[in-house]
Short mmCIF file of N, CA and C in Angstrom, two decimals:
data_model
loop_
_atom_site.label_atom_id
_atom_site.label_comp_id
_atom_site.label_asym_id
_atom_site.label_seq_id
_atom_site.Cartn_x
_atom_site.Cartn_y
_atom_site.Cartn_z
N UNK V 187 23.61 -37.25 -152.69
CA UNK V 187 22.25 -37.54 -153.06
C UNK V 187 21.69 -38.70 -152.25
N UNK V 188 22.56 -39.61 -151.82
CA UNK V 188 22.07 -40.74 -151.05
C UNK V 188 21.47 -40.30 -149.72
N UNK V 189 22.08 -39.28 -149.09
CA UNK V 189 21.53 -38.78 -147.83
C UNK V 189 20.14 -38.19 -148.05
N UNK V 190 19.97 -37.49 -149.16
CA UNK V 190 18.66 -36.90 -149.46
C UNK V 190 17.62 -38.00 -149.62
N UNK V 191 17.98 -39.08 -150.32
CA UNK V 191 17.05 -40.20 -150.48
C UNK V 191 16.71 -40.81 -149.13
N UNK V 192 17.70 -40.87 -148.24
CA UNK V 192 17.45 -41.42 -146.91
C UNK V 192 16.49 -40.52 -146.13
N UNK V 193 16.66 -39.21 -146.24
CA UNK V 193 15.74 -38.29 -145.56
C UNK V 193 14.33 -38.40 -146.12
N UNK V 194 14.21 -38.51 -147.43
CA UNK V 194 12.89 -38.66 -148.04
C UNK V 194 12.25 -39.96 -147.57
N UNK V 195 13.03 -41.04 -147.53
CA UNK V 195 12.51 -42.32 -147.05
C UNK V 195 12.10 -42.22 -145.58
N UNK V 196 12.87 -41.48 -144.80
CA UNK V 196 12.55 -41.30 -143.38
C UNK V 196 11.22 -40.54 -143.23
N UNK V 197 11.02 -39.53 -144.05
CA UNK V 197 9.75 -38.78 -144.02
C UNK V 197 8.60 -39.71 -144.39
N UNK V 198 8.80 -40.52 -145.42
CA UNK V 198 7.77 -41.47 -145.82
C UNK V 198 7.46 -42.48 -144.73
N UNK V 199 8.50 -42.96 -144.06
CA UNK V 199 8.29 -43.89 -142.96
C UNK V 199 7.53 -43.25 -141.81
N UNK V 200 7.86 -42.00 -141.50
CA UNK V 200 7.17 -41.29 -140.42
C UNK V 200 5.70 -41.08 -140.78
N UNK V 201 5.43 -40.71 -142.03
CA UNK V 201 4.03 -40.54 -142.46
C UNK V 201 3.28 -41.86 -142.41
N UNK V 202 3.94 -42.95 -142.82
CA UNK V 202 3.31 -44.27 -142.76
C UNK V 202 3.01 -44.68 -141.32
N UNK V 203 3.94 -44.40 -140.42
CA UNK V 203 3.72 -44.71 -139.01
C UNK V 203 2.57 -43.87 -138.45
N UNK V 204 2.51 -42.61 -138.85
CA UNK V 204 1.42 -41.75 -138.40
C UNK V 204 0.07 -42.26 -138.91
N UNK V 205 0.05 -42.73 -140.16
CA UNK V 205 -1.17 -43.30 -140.72
C UNK V 205 -1.60 -44.52 -139.92
N UNK V 206 -0.67 -45.41 -139.61
CA UNK V 206 -1.00 -46.60 -138.83
C UNK V 206 -1.46 -46.23 -137.42
N UNK V 207 -0.85 -45.22 -136.83
CA UNK V 207 -1.27 -44.77 -135.50
C UNK V 207 -2.70 -44.26 -135.53
N UNK V 208 -3.03 -43.44 -136.52
CA UNK V 208 -4.39 -42.93 -136.63
C UNK V 208 -5.38 -44.07 -136.85
N UNK V 209 -5.00 -45.04 -137.69
CA UNK V 209 -5.89 -46.17 -137.95
C UNK V 209 -6.11 -47.01 -136.70
N UNK V 210 -5.07 -47.14 -135.87
CA UNK V 210 -5.22 -47.93 -134.64
C UNK V 210 -6.15 -47.24 -133.65
N UNK V 211 -6.23 -45.92 -133.73
CA UNK V 211 -7.15 -45.17 -132.87
C UNK V 211 -8.56 -45.14 -133.45
N UNK V 212 -8.72 -45.63 -134.67
CA UNK V 212 -10.02 -45.61 -135.32
C UNK V 212 -10.32 -44.28 -135.98
N UNK V 213 -9.31 -43.46 -136.14
CA UNK V 213 -9.48 -42.15 -136.76
C UNK V 213 -9.08 -42.26 -138.23
N UNK V 214 -10.02 -42.02 -139.11
CA UNK V 214 -9.78 -42.18 -140.54
C UNK V 214 -9.92 -40.83 -141.25
N UNK V 215 -8.88 -40.41 -141.94
CA UNK V 215 -8.93 -39.22 -142.77
C UNK V 215 -8.90 -39.70 -144.22
N UNK V 216 -9.91 -39.32 -144.98
CA UNK V 216 -10.04 -39.86 -146.33
C UNK V 216 -8.86 -39.51 -147.24
N UNK V 217 -8.35 -38.30 -147.15
CA UNK V 217 -7.28 -37.88 -148.06
C UNK V 217 -5.90 -38.34 -147.60
N UNK V 218 -5.78 -38.81 -146.36
CA UNK V 218 -4.48 -39.27 -145.82
C UNK V 218 -4.47 -40.79 -145.84
N UNK V 219 -3.92 -41.35 -146.93
CA UNK V 219 -3.85 -42.80 -147.06
C UNK V 219 -2.52 -43.17 -147.72
N UNK V 220 -2.33 -44.45 -147.99
CA UNK V 220 -1.06 -44.92 -148.55
C UNK V 220 -0.78 -44.29 -149.92
N UNK V 221 -1.81 -44.10 -150.71
CA UNK V 221 -1.61 -43.52 -152.04
C UNK V 221 -1.11 -42.07 -151.95
N UNK V 222 -1.70 -41.29 -151.05
CA UNK V 222 -1.25 -39.90 -150.93
C UNK V 222 0.16 -39.83 -150.36
N UNK V 223 0.49 -40.73 -149.45
CA UNK V 223 1.86 -40.76 -148.90
C UNK V 223 2.85 -41.10 -150.00
N UNK V 224 2.55 -42.12 -150.80
CA UNK V 224 3.44 -42.51 -151.90
C UNK V 224 3.57 -41.39 -152.93
N UNK V 225 2.47 -40.71 -153.22
CA UNK V 225 2.51 -39.60 -154.16
C UNK V 225 3.38 -38.47 -153.63
N UNK V 226 3.25 -38.17 -152.35
CA UNK V 226 4.06 -37.12 -151.73
C UNK V 226 5.54 -37.49 -151.75
N UNK V 227 5.87 -38.74 -151.47
CA UNK V 227 7.27 -39.19 -151.49
C UNK V 227 7.82 -39.12 -152.91
N UNK V 228 7.03 -39.51 -153.90
CA UNK V 228 7.48 -39.39 -155.30
C UNK V 228 7.71 -37.94 -155.67
N UNK V 229 6.83 -37.07 -155.20
CA UNK V 229 6.99 -35.63 -155.44
C UNK V 229 8.30 -35.12 -154.84
N UNK V 230 8.58 -35.49 -153.58
CA UNK V 230 9.83 -35.06 -152.95
C UNK V 230 11.04 -35.62 -153.67
N UNK V 231 10.94 -36.87 -154.11
CA UNK V 231 12.06 -37.50 -154.82
C UNK V 231 12.36 -36.78 -156.12
N UNK V 232 11.37 -36.18 -156.74
CA UNK V 232 11.58 -35.44 -157.99
C UNK V 232 11.98 -33.99 -157.73
N UNK V 233 11.39 -33.36 -156.72
CA UNK V 233 11.60 -31.93 -156.50
C UNK V 233 12.97 -31.62 -155.87
N UNK V 234 13.42 -32.45 -154.95
CA UNK V 234 14.67 -32.16 -154.25
C UNK V 234 15.86 -32.12 -155.22
N UNK V 235 16.05 -33.12 -156.10
CA UNK V 235 17.15 -33.00 -157.06
C UNK V 235 16.99 -31.81 -158.01
N UNK V 236 15.74 -31.51 -158.38
CA UNK V 236 15.50 -30.34 -159.23
C UNK V 236 15.94 -29.07 -158.51
N UNK V 237 15.64 -28.98 -157.24
CA UNK V 237 16.07 -27.82 -156.44
C UNK V 237 17.59 -27.69 -156.41
N UNK V 238 18.29 -28.81 -156.22
CA UNK V 238 19.75 -28.77 -156.23
C UNK V 238 20.28 -28.35 -157.59
N UNK V 239 19.67 -28.85 -158.65
CA UNK V 239 20.11 -28.49 -160.00
C UNK V 239 19.90 -27.00 -160.26
N UNK V 240 18.73 -26.48 -159.88
CA UNK V 240 18.46 -25.05 -160.07
C UNK V 240 19.41 -24.20 -159.24
N UNK V 241 19.71 -24.63 -158.04
CA UNK V 241 20.66 -23.89 -157.20
C UNK V 241 22.05 -23.89 -157.85
N UNK V 242 22.45 -25.03 -158.41
CA UNK V 242 23.74 -25.11 -159.09
C UNK V 242 23.81 -24.19 -160.30
N UNK V 243 22.73 -24.14 -161.05
CA UNK V 243 22.68 -23.23 -162.20
C UNK V 243 22.75 -21.79 -161.72
N UNK V 244 22.04 -21.47 -160.67
CA UNK V 244 22.05 -20.10 -160.12
C UNK V 244 23.46 -19.72 -159.66
N UNK V 245 24.13 -20.63 -158.93
CA UNK V 245 25.46 -20.33 -158.41
C UNK V 245 26.50 -20.21 -159.51
N UNK V 246 26.30 -20.88 -160.63
CA UNK V 246 27.27 -20.84 -161.72
C UNK V 246 26.93 -19.80 -162.77
N UNK V 247 25.91 -19.03 -162.55
CA UNK V 247 25.51 -17.98 -163.50
C UNK V 247 26.32 -16.72 -163.21
N UNK V 248 27.02 -16.21 -164.20
CA UNK V 248 27.89 -15.06 -164.01
C UNK V 248 27.17 -13.73 -164.18
N UNK V 249 25.88 -13.74 -164.36
CA UNK V 249 25.17 -12.48 -164.57
C UNK V 249 24.31 -12.08 -163.38
N UNK V 250 24.31 -12.88 -162.33
CA UNK V 250 23.38 -12.67 -161.23
C UNK V 250 23.86 -11.60 -160.25
N UNK V 251 25.08 -11.71 -159.78
CA UNK V 251 25.57 -10.79 -158.75
C UNK V 251 26.72 -9.94 -159.28
N UNK V 252 26.98 -8.85 -158.60
CA UNK V 252 28.09 -7.99 -159.00
C UNK V 252 29.43 -8.70 -158.82
N UNK V 253 29.54 -9.49 -157.76
CA UNK V 253 30.78 -10.25 -157.53
C UNK V 253 31.03 -11.20 -158.70
N UNK V 254 29.98 -11.88 -159.15
CA UNK V 254 30.11 -12.80 -160.27
C UNK V 254 30.47 -12.06 -161.55
N UNK V 255 29.93 -10.86 -161.75
CA UNK V 255 30.26 -10.07 -162.93
C UNK V 255 31.73 -9.67 -162.92
N UNK V 256 32.24 -9.31 -161.74
CA UNK V 256 33.66 -8.97 -161.63
C UNK V 256 34.52 -10.18 -161.91
N UNK V 257 34.11 -11.34 -161.42
CA UNK V 257 34.86 -12.57 -161.69
C UNK V 257 34.89 -12.87 -163.18
N UNK V 258 33.76 -12.64 -163.85
CA UNK V 258 33.70 -12.88 -165.28
C UNK V 258 34.65 -11.95 -166.02
N UNK V 259 34.73 -10.69 -165.60
CA UNK V 259 35.65 -9.74 -166.23
C UNK V 259 37.09 -10.21 -166.06
N UNK V 260 37.45 -10.67 -164.87
CA UNK V 260 38.81 -11.15 -164.63
C UNK V 260 39.11 -12.38 -165.49
N UNK V 261 38.14 -13.29 -165.60
CA UNK V 261 38.34 -14.47 -166.44
C UNK V 261 38.56 -14.08 -167.90
N UNK V 262 37.77 -13.14 -168.39
CA UNK V 262 37.95 -12.70 -169.76
C UNK V 262 39.28 -12.01 -169.97
N UNK V 263 39.69 -11.21 -168.99
CA UNK V 263 40.97 -10.47 -169.09
C UNK V 263 42.15 -11.43 -169.13
N UNK V 264 42.03 -12.54 -168.38
CA UNK V 264 43.12 -13.52 -168.34
C UNK V 264 43.00 -14.58 -169.44
N UNK V 265 42.02 -14.45 -170.30
CA UNK V 265 41.86 -15.38 -171.41
C UNK V 265 41.35 -16.75 -170.98
N UNK V 266 40.72 -16.82 -169.84
CA UNK V 266 40.20 -18.10 -169.37
C UNK V 266 38.74 -18.31 -169.74
N UNK V 267 38.16 -17.30 -170.39
CA UNK V 267 36.78 -17.46 -170.80
C UNK V 267 36.59 -16.85 -172.17
#
């Protein structure tokens, strides 16, 4: 998870640098400011772990694929489930 936070911070830094570059050129976009960058970074910080959690739930669900259903049958047959 620390690497993910580093990537999110890197994206935020790149967006901040882009904002400063545009401002130095005198180009101002009203919707692209520090608040929108911070909001986007907060969104990524919340969505990325949610994505990993949903993927984990999907991978551990025994009803999704035929292979998983066969594994569930074997577990039940061996008394492990």
